[in-house]
Amino acid sequence: MFFTRTHEFSTPLKKDEIKSRLLGDHVKIHDLDFEVIEMEHKVNIIPHAEQETAIKTLPITELDFRDDKGKTKVVIRSSMRKLDAGGPQLILIFCVFLLLASVMLFLTSGDMILSLSVLGIFLVTISLFLFRMQTGYFDYVRKIRNYVKNKGVGVA
């Protein structure tokens, strides 16, 4: 959906070698522990947020390894936990309603101040939402992607 990100890269390492570098590791991002485990023939990076009291939107990352002409193609797919998806979806729905209300007010009432006020509320809300998502959820996604990429190209 909106919050799912997919990234691909190729590496000369074999599938088993990359798996052995990753499996059992713990990644610490923003003082939150992520564990690399194998589930159903795929490698997953899942957060350990059981003790976490703050509200955070966290990704679950799935790694898929494919053979590609002597190299290994690594597909990293990060998606939001189902537990966390409700809040961001509600905020997006609220923003869509604000935008529609602004347009409808402009077209029907002609009251420019009211329609621009609602549009301003929409812009502030969506800007704050996008800022929080970039510094939270998508930051986790970027750092996990960089961690896997570093392990896959032999830098780690």
mmCIF file of C-alpha atoms in Angstrom:
data_model
loop_
_atom_site.group_PDB
_atom_site.id
_atom_site.type_symbol
_atom_site.label_atom_id
_atom_site.label_comp_id
_atom_site.label_asym_id
_atom_site.label_seq_id
_atom_site.Cartn_x
_atom_site.Cartn_y
_atom_site.Cartn_z
ATOM 1 C CA MET A 1 0.000 0.000 0.000
ATOM 2 C CA PHE A 2 1.204 3.583 0.629
ATOM 3 C CA PHE A 3 3.746 2.602 3.249
ATOM 4 C CA THR A 4 5.356 -0.410 1.564
ATOM 5 C CA ARG A 5 8.815 0.097 0.110
ATOM 6 C CA THR A 6 10.733 -2.330 -2.115
ATOM 7 C CA HIS A 7 14.435 -2.070 -2.904
ATOM 8 C CA GLU A 8 16.613 -4.392 -5.004
ATOM 9 C CA PHE A 9 20.344 -4.791 -5.376
ATOM 10 C CA SER A 10 22.732 -7.410 -6.748
ATOM 11 C CA THR A 11 25.697 -8.928 -4.964
ATOM 12 C CA PRO A 12 28.390 -11.384 -6.035
ATOM 13 C CA LEU A 13 27.916 -13.343 -2.783
ATOM 14 C CA LYS A 14 25.942 -16.583 -2.766
ATOM 15 C CA LYS A 15 22.508 -16.797 -1.187
ATOM 16 C CA ASP A 16 23.667 -19.004 1.694
ATOM 17 C CA GLU A 17 26.595 -16.721 2.488
ATOM 18 C CA ILE A 18 24.359 -13.656 2.749
ATOM 19 C CA LYS A 19 21.903 -15.580 4.913
ATOM 20 C CA SER A 20 24.666 -16.730 7.242
ATOM 21 C CA ARG A 21 25.880 -13.133 7.596
ATOM 22 C CA LEU A 22 22.410 -11.933 8.492
ATOM 23 C CA LEU A 23 20.658 -14.691 10.461
ATOM 24 C CA GLY A 24 20.733 -14.370 14.226
ATOM 25 C CA ASP A 25 21.942 -10.772 14.134
ATOM 26 C CA HIS A 26 20.338 -7.977 16.094
ATOM 27 C CA VAL A 27 20.149 -4.508 14.583
ATOM 28 C CA LYS A 28 19.818 -1.556 16.940
ATOM 29 C CA ILE A 29 18.112 1.479 15.410
ATOM 30 C CA HIS A 30 17.066 4.439 17.583
ATOM 31 C CA ASP A 31 17.493 2.299 20.724
ATOM 32 C CA LEU A 32 15.076 -0.281 19.340
ATOM 33 C CA ASP A 33 16.164 -3.861 18.707
ATOM 34 C CA PHE A 34 15.391 -5.593 15.401
ATOM 35 C CA GLU A 35 16.047 -9.329 15.049
ATOM 36 C CA VAL A 36 16.941 -11.133 11.829
ATOM 37 C CA ILE A 37 15.192 -14.518 11.673
ATOM 38 C CA GLU A 38 14.199 -17.062 9.037
ATOM 39 C CA MET A 39 10.487 -17.783 8.724
ATOM 40 C CA GLU A 40 8.848 -19.847 5.990
ATOM 41 C CA HIS A 41 12.024 -19.957 3.822
ATOM 42 C CA LYS A 42 12.379 -16.166 3.891
ATOM 43 C CA VAL A 43 14.547 -13.943 6.021
ATOM 44 C CA ASN A 44 12.611 -11.407 8.068
ATOM 45 C CA ILE A 45 13.769 -8.459 10.133
ATOM 46 C CA ILE A 46 11.227 -7.855 12.876
ATOM 47 C CA PRO A 47 11.185 -5.283 15.678
ATOM 48 C CA HIS A 48 11.185 -6.217 19.344
ATOM 49 C CA ALA A 49 8.763 -3.607 20.611
ATOM 50 C CA GLU A 50 7.094 -5.588 23.398
ATOM 51 C CA GLN A 51 8.552 -3.370 26.123
ATOM 52 C CA GLU A 52 8.101 -0.155 24.137
ATOM 53 C CA THR A 53 5.676 2.318 25.735
ATOM 54 C CA ALA A 54 5.875 5.094 23.152
ATOM 55 C CA ILE A 55 3.668 4.935 20.101
ATOM 56 C CA LYS A 56 5.852 4.046 17.125
ATOM 57 C CA THR A 57 5.126 2.960 13.600
ATOM 58 C CA LEU A 58 7.536 0.138 12.796
ATOM 59 C CA PRO A 59 8.323 -1.854 9.659
ATOM 60 C CA ILE A 60 8.555 -5.582 9.159
ATOM 61 C CA THR A 61 11.152 -6.268 6.486
ATOM 62 C CA GLU A 62 11.171 -9.358 4.297
ATOM 63 C CA LEU A 63 14.259 -10.365 2.323
ATOM 64 C CA ASP A 64 14.055 -12.479 -0.800
ATOM 65 C CA PHE A 65 17.130 -13.885 -2.522
ATOM 66 C CA ARG A 66 17.083 -14.795 -6.220
ATOM 67 C CA ASP A 67 19.797 -16.157 -8.488
ATOM 68 C CA ASP A 68 20.541 -13.748 -11.320
ATOM 69 C CA LYS A 69 23.251 -14.768 -13.850
ATOM 70 C CA GLY A 70 25.873 -15.840 -11.330
ATOM 71 C CA LYS A 71 24.978 -13.105 -8.867
ATOM 72 C CA THR A 72 22.402 -12.968 -6.132
ATOM 73 C CA LYS A 73 19.607 -10.448 -6.406
ATOM 74 C CA VAL A 74 18.401 -9.301 -2.998
ATOM 75 C CA VAL A 75 14.862 -7.907 -2.775
ATOM 76 C CA ILE A 76 14.135 -5.952 0.403
ATOM 77 C CA ARG A 77 10.425 -5.351 1.050
ATOM 78 C CA SER A 78 9.463 -3.304 4.094
ATOM 79 C CA SER A 79 5.845 -2.946 5.111
ATOM 80 C CA MET A 80 4.108 -1.459 8.098
ATOM 81 C CA ARG A 81 3.022 -3.768 10.892
ATOM 82 C CA LYS A 82 -0.733 -4.345 10.771
ATOM 83 C CA LEU A 83 -0.912 -3.223 14.378
ATOM 84 C CA ASP A 84 0.510 0.194 13.428
ATOM 85 C CA ALA A 85 -1.300 0.805 10.131
ATOM 86 C CA GLY A 86 -4.551 2.231 11.532
ATOM 87 C CA GLY A 87 -3.212 5.582 12.752
ATOM 88 C CA PRO A 88 -1.496 6.703 9.547
ATOM 89 C CA GLN A 89 -4.448 5.542 7.458
ATOM 90 C CA LEU A 90 -6.862 7.561 9.599
ATOM 91 C CA ILE A 91 -4.682 10.653 9.277
ATOM 92 C CA LEU A 92 -4.580 10.267 5.489
ATOM 93 C CA ILE A 93 -8.372 9.848 5.335
ATOM 94 C CA PHE A 94 -8.790 12.952 7.511
ATOM 95 C CA CYS A 95 -6.470 14.902 5.172
ATOM 96 C CA VAL A 96 -8.403 13.783 2.094
ATOM 97 C CA PHE A 97 -11.643 14.972 3.720
ATOM 98 C CA LEU A 98 -10.036 18.334 4.531
ATOM 99 C CA LEU A 99 -8.888 18.738 0.929
ATOM 100 C CA LEU A 100 -12.309 17.775 -0.442
ATOM 101 C CA ALA A 101 -14.027 20.114 2.027
ATOM 102 C CA SER A 102 -11.774 22.964 0.945
ATOM 103 C CA VAL A 103 -12.521 22.390 -2.733
ATOM 104 C CA MET A 104 -16.246 22.015 -2.106
ATOM 105 C CA LEU A 105 -16.361 25.185 -0.010
ATOM 106 C CA PHE A 106 -14.533 27.086 -2.703
ATOM 107 C CA LEU A 107 -16.841 25.850 -5.473
ATOM 108 C CA THR A 108 -20.165 26.144 -3.649
ATOM 109 C CA SER A 109 -20.007 28.940 -1.098
ATOM 110 C CA GLY A 110 -17.493 31.262 -2.667
ATOM 111 C CA ASP A 111 -16.201 32.099 0.809
ATOM 112 C CA MET A 112 -12.512 32.333 0.004
ATOM 113 C CA ILE A 113 -11.341 32.835 3.605
ATOM 114 C CA LEU A 114 -13.096 29.707 4.885
ATOM 115 C CA SER A 115 -11.927 27.501 2.011
ATOM 116 C CA LEU A 116 -8.340 28.752 2.319
ATOM 117 C CA SER A 117 -8.448 28.176 6.084
ATOM 118 C CA VAL A 118 -9.502 24.560 5.588
ATOM 119 C CA LEU A 119 -6.830 24.202 2.887
ATOM 120 C CA GLY A 120 -4.265 25.636 5.326
ATOM 121 C CA ILE A 121 -5.293 23.112 7.990
ATOM 122 C CA PHE A 122 -4.879 20.369 5.376
ATOM 123 C CA LEU A 123 -1.397 21.599 4.401
ATOM 124 C CA VAL A 124 -0.209 21.873 8.009
ATOM 125 C CA THR A 125 -1.610 18.439 8.897
ATOM 126 C CA ILE A 126 -0.162 16.649 5.859
ATOM 127 C CA SER A 127 3.207 18.407 6.295
ATOM 128 C CA LEU A 128 3.472 17.364 9.947
ATOM 129 C CA PHE A 129 2.380 13.837 9.075
ATOM 130 C CA LEU A 130 4.951 13.487 6.283
ATOM 131 C CA PHE A 131 7.698 14.933 8.488
ATOM 132 C CA ARG A 132 6.901 12.475 11.286
ATOM 133 C CA MET A 133 6.794 9.549 8.854
ATOM 134 C CA GLN A 134 10.157 10.523 7.324
ATOM 135 C CA THR A 135 11.845 10.867 10.712
ATOM 136 C CA GLY A 136 10.201 7.742 12.117
ATOM 137 C CA TYR A 137 8.924 4.884 9.992
ATOM 138 C CA PHE A 138 10.812 5.635 6.760
ATOM 139 C CA ASP A 139 14.004 6.274 8.729
ATOM 140 C CA TYR A 140 13.755 2.728 10.111
ATOM 141 C CA VAL A 141 13.181 1.442 6.565
ATOM 142 C CA ARG A 142 16.234 3.308 5.213
ATOM 143 C CA LYS A 143 18.511 2.138 8.010
ATOM 144 C CA ILE A 144 17.421 -1.496 7.694
ATOM 145 C CA ARG A 145 17.939 -1.329 3.923
ATOM 146 C CA ASN A 146 21.447 0.105 4.414
ATOM 147 C CA TYR A 147 22.258 -2.573 6.998
ATOM 148 C CA VAL A 148 21.231 -5.394 4.642
ATOM 149 C CA LYS A 149 23.035 -3.779 1.709
ATOM 150 C CA ASN A 150 26.253 -3.428 3.737
ATOM 151 C CA LYS A 151 26.077 -7.082 4.810
ATOM 152 C CA GLY A 152 25.335 -8.163 1.234
ATOM 153 C CA VAL A 153 28.241 -6.403 -0.445
ATOM 154 C CA GLY A 154 30.794 -7.486 2.153
ATOM 155 C CA VAL A 155 31.372 -4.128 3.844
ATOM 156 C CA ALA A 156 30.173 -5.339 7.240
#
